[in-house]
Short mmCIF file of C-alpha atoms in Angstrom, two decimals:
data_model
loop_
_atom_site.label_atom_id
_atom_site.label_comp_id
_atom_site.label_asym_id
_atom_site.label_seq_id
_atom_site.Cartn_x
_atom_site.Cartn_y
_atom_site.Cartn_z
CA MET A 1 -11.08 -27.09 11.01
CA SER A 2 -9.57 -28.33 7.77
CA GLU A 3 -5.92 -29.31 7.73
CA LYS A 4 -3.55 -26.80 6.18
CA LEU A 5 -2.03 -27.96 2.90
CA THR A 6 1.69 -27.36 2.68
CA LEU A 7 3.82 -27.86 -0.43
CA LEU A 8 7.52 -27.54 -0.97
CA PRO A 9 8.59 -25.11 -3.73
CA HIS A 10 9.49 -27.94 -6.15
CA GLU A 11 6.03 -29.45 -5.63
CA TYR A 12 4.11 -26.36 -6.81
CA PRO A 13 1.91 -27.22 -9.83
CA ASP A 14 1.83 -25.19 -13.03
CA THR A 15 -1.28 -22.98 -12.71
CA SER A 16 -0.84 -20.97 -15.89
CA ASN A 17 -3.33 -23.11 -17.85
CA MET A 18 -5.84 -23.92 -15.12
CA ILE A 19 -9.49 -23.63 -16.28
CA LEU A 20 -12.96 -24.00 -14.85
CA VAL A 21 -15.38 -26.79 -15.76
CA ASP A 22 -16.75 -24.66 -18.62
CA ASP A 23 -13.26 -24.31 -20.16
CA ALA A 24 -13.00 -20.67 -19.05
CA PRO A 25 -9.60 -19.50 -17.78
CA LEU A 26 -9.36 -18.68 -14.09
CA ASP A 27 -9.28 -15.01 -13.09
CA SER A 28 -6.65 -13.80 -10.63
CA PHE A 29 -7.29 -12.03 -7.34
CA ILE A 30 -5.95 -8.84 -8.96
CA ASN A 31 -8.51 -9.08 -11.76
CA GLU A 32 -11.26 -9.65 -9.22
CA LYS A 33 -10.21 -6.52 -7.32
CA GLN A 34 -10.00 -4.58 -10.57
CA GLN A 35 -13.51 -5.61 -11.51
CA ARG A 36 -14.80 -4.61 -8.09
CA LEU A 37 -13.10 -1.22 -8.30
CA LEU A 38 -14.83 -0.55 -11.63
CA THR A 39 -18.25 -1.54 -10.29
CA THR A 40 -18.40 -0.65 -6.59
CA VAL A 41 -17.64 3.02 -7.24
CA PHE A 42 -21.13 3.39 -8.73
CA TYR A 43 -22.86 2.07 -5.62
CA SER A 44 -20.74 3.39 -2.75
CA GLY A 45 -21.91 6.98 -2.44
CA ALA A 46 -19.59 8.46 -5.07
CA GLU A 47 -20.58 11.52 -7.09
CA ILE A 48 -21.39 9.91 -10.43
CA PRO A 49 -22.14 12.39 -13.28
CA ILE A 50 -25.06 10.27 -14.50
CA ASP A 51 -28.67 11.35 -14.02
CA VAL A 52 -30.45 8.41 -15.69
CA PRO A 53 -31.12 4.84 -14.52
CA PHE A 54 -28.05 2.65 -15.01
CA ILE A 55 -26.58 -0.70 -14.15
CA VAL A 56 -22.93 -1.69 -13.73
CA ALA A 57 -21.94 -5.30 -13.24
CA ALA A 58 -19.04 -7.73 -13.43
CA ASN A 59 -19.11 -11.26 -14.85
CA VAL A 60 -22.77 -11.11 -15.86
CA GLY A 61 -23.80 -12.74 -19.12
CA LEU A 62 -25.11 -10.69 -22.05
CA PHE A 63 -27.80 -12.25 -24.23
CA SER A 64 -29.18 -10.46 -27.29
CA HIS A 65 -31.61 -13.22 -28.27
CA VAL A 66 -33.06 -16.24 -26.50
CA ARG A 67 -31.44 -18.58 -29.06
CA ASP A 68 -28.02 -16.89 -29.02
CA SER A 69 -25.16 -18.02 -26.82
CA GLY A 70 -24.19 -15.43 -24.26
CA ILE A 71 -20.95 -13.59 -23.71
CA VAL A 72 -19.63 -12.59 -20.30
CA PRO A 73 -17.61 -9.35 -20.12
CA ASP A 74 -15.49 -8.59 -17.09
CA VAL A 75 -17.40 -5.33 -16.57
CA PHE A 76 -20.18 -3.50 -18.37
CA LEU A 77 -22.09 -0.26 -17.96
CA SER A 78 -25.56 0.35 -19.35
CA LEU A 79 -27.50 3.62 -19.20
CA ASN A 80 -31.21 4.35 -19.60
CA ILE A 81 -32.24 0.83 -18.68
CA VAL A 82 -35.95 0.02 -18.53
CA GLY A 83 -38.07 -2.47 -16.63
CA GLU A 84 -35.91 -2.40 -13.52
CA LYS A 85 -38.75 -3.38 -11.18
CA GLU A 86 -39.86 -6.22 -13.43
CA TRP A 87 -36.47 -7.85 -13.92
CA TRP A 88 -35.76 -7.56 -10.22
CA GLU A 89 -39.03 -9.25 -9.28
CA ARG A 90 -38.52 -12.02 -11.85
CA ASN A 91 -34.95 -12.61 -10.63
CA VAL A 92 -33.38 -12.04 -14.01
CA ARG A 93 -29.88 -13.50 -13.63
CA SER A 94 -28.31 -12.23 -16.86
CA TYR A 95 -28.42 -9.07 -18.91
CA LEU A 96 -31.15 -9.95 -21.38
CA PHE A 97 -31.44 -7.32 -24.09
CA TRP A 98 -35.20 -7.78 -24.35
CA GLU A 99 -35.56 -7.24 -20.60
CA PHE A 100 -33.38 -4.16 -20.36
CA GLY A 101 -34.45 -2.74 -23.71
CA LYS A 102 -30.96 -2.12 -25.13
CA PRO A 103 -27.36 -3.34 -25.21
CA PRO A 104 -24.85 -1.99 -22.68
CA ASP A 105 -23.01 1.21 -23.53
CA VAL A 106 -19.52 0.14 -22.45
CA VAL A 107 -17.96 -3.29 -22.02
CA ILE A 108 -14.52 -3.83 -20.48
CA GLU A 109 -12.32 -6.90 -20.79
CA ILE A 110 -9.36 -7.34 -18.43
CA VAL A 111 -6.72 -9.57 -19.98
CA SER A 112 -5.65 -12.39 -17.65
CA LEU A 113 -2.48 -14.44 -17.63
CA THR A 114 -4.25 -16.57 -20.23
CA PRO A 115 -5.73 -14.22 -22.89
CA GLY A 116 -9.28 -14.93 -23.97
CA ASN A 117 -9.47 -13.64 -27.56
CA GLU A 118 -10.04 -10.07 -26.36
CA LEU A 119 -8.78 -8.69 -29.69
CA GLY A 120 -10.16 -11.58 -31.73
CA SER A 121 -13.57 -13.20 -31.44
CA LYS A 122 -14.72 -10.92 -28.63
CA LEU A 123 -14.00 -7.85 -30.71
CA THR A 124 -16.33 -9.25 -33.36
CA ASP A 125 -18.94 -10.54 -30.91
CA TYR A 126 -19.34 -7.23 -29.08
CA ALA A 127 -19.63 -5.40 -32.39
CA LYS A 128 -22.45 -7.76 -33.38
CA LEU A 129 -24.18 -6.90 -30.11
CA ARG A 130 -24.06 -3.21 -31.15
CA ILE A 131 -22.22 -2.12 -28.00
CA PRO A 132 -20.95 1.43 -28.60
CA TYR A 133 -17.64 1.21 -26.72
CA TYR A 134 -15.33 -1.74 -26.16
CA VAL A 135 -12.31 -1.48 -23.82
CA VAL A 136 -9.43 -3.93 -23.52
CA TYR A 137 -7.26 -3.46 -20.43
CA ASP A 138 -4.05 -5.45 -20.70
CA PRO A 139 -2.07 -4.67 -17.50
CA LEU A 140 0.45 -7.48 -18.11
CA GLN A 141 0.82 -6.57 -21.80
CA LYS A 142 -0.06 -10.08 -22.90
CA LEU A 143 -1.56 -8.91 -26.20
CA SER A 144 0.66 -5.96 -27.07
CA GLU A 145 2.72 -3.18 -25.56
CA THR A 146 -0.44 -1.05 -25.35
CA VAL A 147 -1.94 -1.41 -21.89
CA LEU A 148 -5.28 0.23 -22.66
CA GLN A 149 -7.06 -0.07 -26.01
CA VAL A 150 -10.43 1.55 -26.69
CA PHE A 151 -12.72 0.86 -29.63
CA GLN A 152 -15.80 2.68 -30.87
CA LEU A 153 -18.54 1.11 -32.93
CA GLN A 154 -18.79 2.49 -36.46
CA PHE A 155 -21.47 0.96 -38.61
CA ASN A 156 -21.04 -2.78 -37.93
CA SER A 157 -17.46 -2.94 -36.64
CA TYR A 158 -15.08 -1.34 -34.20
CA ILE A 159 -12.47 1.25 -34.98
CA PRO A 160 -9.67 2.24 -32.57
CA LYS A 161 -10.36 5.30 -30.44
CA ASN A 162 -7.55 7.69 -29.54
CA ASP A 163 -8.80 8.36 -26.01
CA ALA A 164 -10.81 6.71 -23.27
CA TRP A 165 -13.57 9.31 -23.01
CA PHE A 166 -17.16 8.29 -23.78
CA PRO A 167 -19.17 11.47 -24.49
CA ASP A 168 -22.52 9.68 -24.69
CA VAL A 169 -21.91 8.28 -21.21
CA ASN A 170 -20.32 11.41 -19.69
CA LEU A 171 -17.61 9.21 -18.24
CA GLY A 172 -14.17 8.02 -19.20
CA LEU A 173 -11.44 5.67 -18.05
CA THR A 174 -7.90 6.36 -16.92
CA LEU A 175 -4.91 4.53 -15.50
CA TRP A 176 -4.33 5.49 -11.88
CA SER A 177 -1.43 4.66 -9.58
CA GLY A 178 -2.42 4.21 -5.96
CA THR A 179 -3.75 1.85 -3.31
CA PHE A 180 -7.04 -0.01 -3.50
CA GLU A 181 -8.00 -2.45 -0.74
CA ASN A 182 -4.48 -2.32 0.71
CA LEU A 183 -2.88 -3.24 -2.62
CA ASN A 184 -0.67 -0.66 -4.28
CA GLY A 185 -0.38 -0.65 -8.07
CA THR A 186 -1.77 0.71 -11.31
CA TRP A 187 -5.54 0.47 -11.65
CA LEU A 188 -8.10 1.16 -14.36
CA ARG A 189 -10.61 3.68 -13.02
CA TRP A 190 -13.57 5.72 -14.14
CA ARG A 191 -12.99 9.44 -14.49
CA ASN A 192 -15.11 12.54 -15.02
CA VAL A 193 -14.88 15.19 -17.73
CA ASP A 194 -12.19 17.06 -15.75
CA GLY A 195 -9.96 14.00 -15.71
CA ASN A 196 -10.45 13.32 -12.00
CA VAL A 197 -11.05 9.72 -10.94
CA ILE A 198 -14.46 8.91 -9.50
CA GLN A 199 -13.77 8.26 -5.84
CA THR A 200 -15.03 5.20 -4.03
CA GLY A 201 -17.07 5.51 -0.86
CA ASP A 202 -14.04 4.46 1.19
CA GLU A 203 -11.92 7.16 -0.41
CA ILE A 204 -14.60 9.79 0.20
CA ALA A 205 -14.88 8.69 3.85
CA ALA A 206 -11.09 8.69 4.26
CA GLU A 207 -10.89 12.16 2.74
CA LYS A 208 -13.60 13.46 5.05
CA ASN A 209 -11.92 11.82 8.04
CA ALA A 210 -8.66 13.45 7.02
CA GLU A 211 -10.42 16.83 6.81
CA ILE A 212 -11.97 16.27 10.24
CA SER A 213 -8.58 15.25 11.64
CA GLN A 214 -7.02 18.33 10.08
CA LYS A 215 -9.70 20.57 11.59
CA ASP A 216 -9.28 18.85 14.96
CA ALA A 217 -5.54 19.42 14.71
CA GLU A 218 -6.13 23.08 13.85
CA ILE A 219 -8.53 23.44 16.78
CA SER A 220 -6.01 21.75 19.07
CA GLN A 221 -3.31 24.09 17.77
CA LYS A 222 -5.56 27.07 18.43
CA ASP A 223 -6.26 25.76 21.93
CA VAL A 224 -2.52 25.47 22.49
CA GLU A 225 -2.02 29.03 21.22
CA ILE A 226 -4.84 30.29 23.45
CA SER A 227 -3.31 28.45 26.41
CA GLN A 228 0.06 29.99 25.59
CA LYS A 229 -1.51 33.45 25.41
CA ASP A 230 -3.34 32.86 28.69
CA ALA A 231 -0.05 31.76 30.22
CA GLU A 232 1.63 34.88 28.88
CA ILE A 233 -1.16 37.06 30.28
CA SER A 234 -0.93 35.27 33.60
CA GLN A 235 2.82 35.78 33.56
CA LYS A 236 2.37 39.47 32.80
CA ASP A 237 -0.27 39.77 35.53
CA ALA A 238 2.13 38.10 37.95
CA GLU A 239 4.89 40.50 36.89
CA ILE A 240 2.56 43.48 37.37
CA SER A 241 1.46 42.14 40.75
CA GLN A 242 5.09 41.69 41.70
CA LYS A 243 5.91 45.24 40.62
CA ASP A 244 2.86 46.59 42.48
CA ALA A 245 3.99 44.69 45.58
CA GLU A 246 7.47 46.15 45.26
CA ILE A 247 6.07 49.66 44.74
CA LYS A 248 3.70 49.21 47.70
CA GLN A 249 6.55 48.05 49.89
CA ALA A 250 8.62 51.06 48.86
CA LEU A 251 5.72 53.44 49.54
CA LEU A 252 5.05 51.90 52.97
CA LEU A 253 8.72 52.35 53.77
CA ALA A 254 8.50 55.97 52.62
CA ILE A 255 5.37 56.50 54.77
CA GLU A 256 7.08 54.95 57.80
CA MET A 257 10.12 57.15 57.38
CA GLY A 258 7.95 60.25 56.80
CA LEU A 259 5.91 59.63 59.93
CA LYS A 260 9.02 59.05 62.03
CA LEU A 261 10.62 62.24 60.80
CA LYS A 262 7.54 64.32 61.47
CA PHE A 263 5.97 62.68 64.50
CA GLY A 264 8.67 60.43 65.89
CA ASP A 265 7.20 57.10 66.91
CA GLU A 266 3.78 58.60 67.71
CA LEU A 267 2.04 57.62 64.42
CA VAL A 268 4.20 54.67 63.42
CA GLY A 269 1.65 52.31 64.94
CA MET A 270 -0.82 53.32 62.20
CA LEU A 271 1.32 51.54 59.65
CA SER A 272 -0.65 48.33 60.23
CA GLU A 273 -3.80 50.14 59.04
CA ILE A 274 -2.08 51.78 56.12
CA SER A 275 -0.45 48.49 55.05
CA GLU A 276 -3.94 47.12 54.35
CA ILE A 277 -4.28 49.64 51.53
CA ASN A 278 -3.55 48.09 48.13
CA ASP A 279 -4.22 51.19 46.03
CA VAL A 280 -0.76 52.33 44.98
CA LYS A 281 -2.02 55.76 43.94
CA LEU A 282 -3.60 56.25 47.38
CA LEU A 283 -0.32 55.31 49.03
CA GLU A 284 1.47 57.79 46.79
CA ARG A 285 -1.10 60.42 47.85
CA ILE A 286 -0.43 59.67 51.53
CA VAL A 287 3.34 60.01 51.00
CA SER A 288 2.84 63.42 49.39
CA GLN A 289 0.44 64.63 52.14
CA ILE A 290 2.47 63.56 55.20
CA PRO A 291 4.32 66.93 55.36
CA LEU A 292 0.91 68.71 55.53
CA ILE A 293 -0.83 66.72 58.29
CA SER A 294 -0.52 67.51 62.00
CA SER A 295 -2.47 64.75 63.77
CA VAL A 296 -3.67 61.11 63.70
CA ASP A 297 -7.18 62.27 62.81
CA GLU A 298 -5.92 64.20 59.81
CA LEU A 299 -3.97 61.14 58.67
CA ARG A 300 -6.98 58.80 59.01
CA LYS A 301 -9.21 61.36 57.33
CA LEU A 302 -6.76 61.50 54.48
CA TYR A 303 -6.88 57.83 53.51
CA ASN A 304 -10.48 57.24 54.57
CA GLU A 305 -11.76 60.03 52.35
CA LEU A 306 -9.57 59.04 49.44
#
């Protein structure tokens, strides 16, 4: 395991002008995330309103002619590409116009801490490549107070565009405040004709999981409500049973008293048989018929028949 490098605050170097071996400024982690957000959405199961072959890439060189020097946009989108199988098999490592049959439709430059002539030489270079739409996203406002600038090719040069909608592509761009890969901030995102951002696969999955969780919560709530209703029914059944028991006890007492008044203690012994009867209406019938009976047989016949 390599040893951890630790510096004191006063030992921190100035990184604002750090470059790679090819004299290109270093991109930040934020720019790398921004690039990924603009590209991964096309390949993560999102509903993209494009029904033709396309390619979206970040930091891939564009070459219009074998003798021309290339230019590397932060992100580009190209529709109606041709020869996909061939360039894949030949391991084409850059976007070669003669391989793909056309220039990209949209190029996007994300201005870093060290600007890279996004409104200078690149504006001219992309126009020469005949790229219909050129976007400059300047989140730190290094070039101007305008965070998002969009240009449209007219004849041989770019003119400013008042919006970030690309009708020929059926897509647009918008600034969106939210969280991407656990980092909260303002992001440049693709949008559809209704103005809604194109969701990433993770966002779609999270939304579906939230819907499932909501449905589970609703089901759980319904189960709780059903359990509460069952408890209420059980409580009511218990109350009814209690009332029936009280009524039965009162009727048995009335039967006992009726038998004693009419027969003395002669038929009181039958109370054990009668107490087995749970039909309250039958007990009420017996109470009403006691004055009319004259023997044990008549009494037994009364509740056996009923």
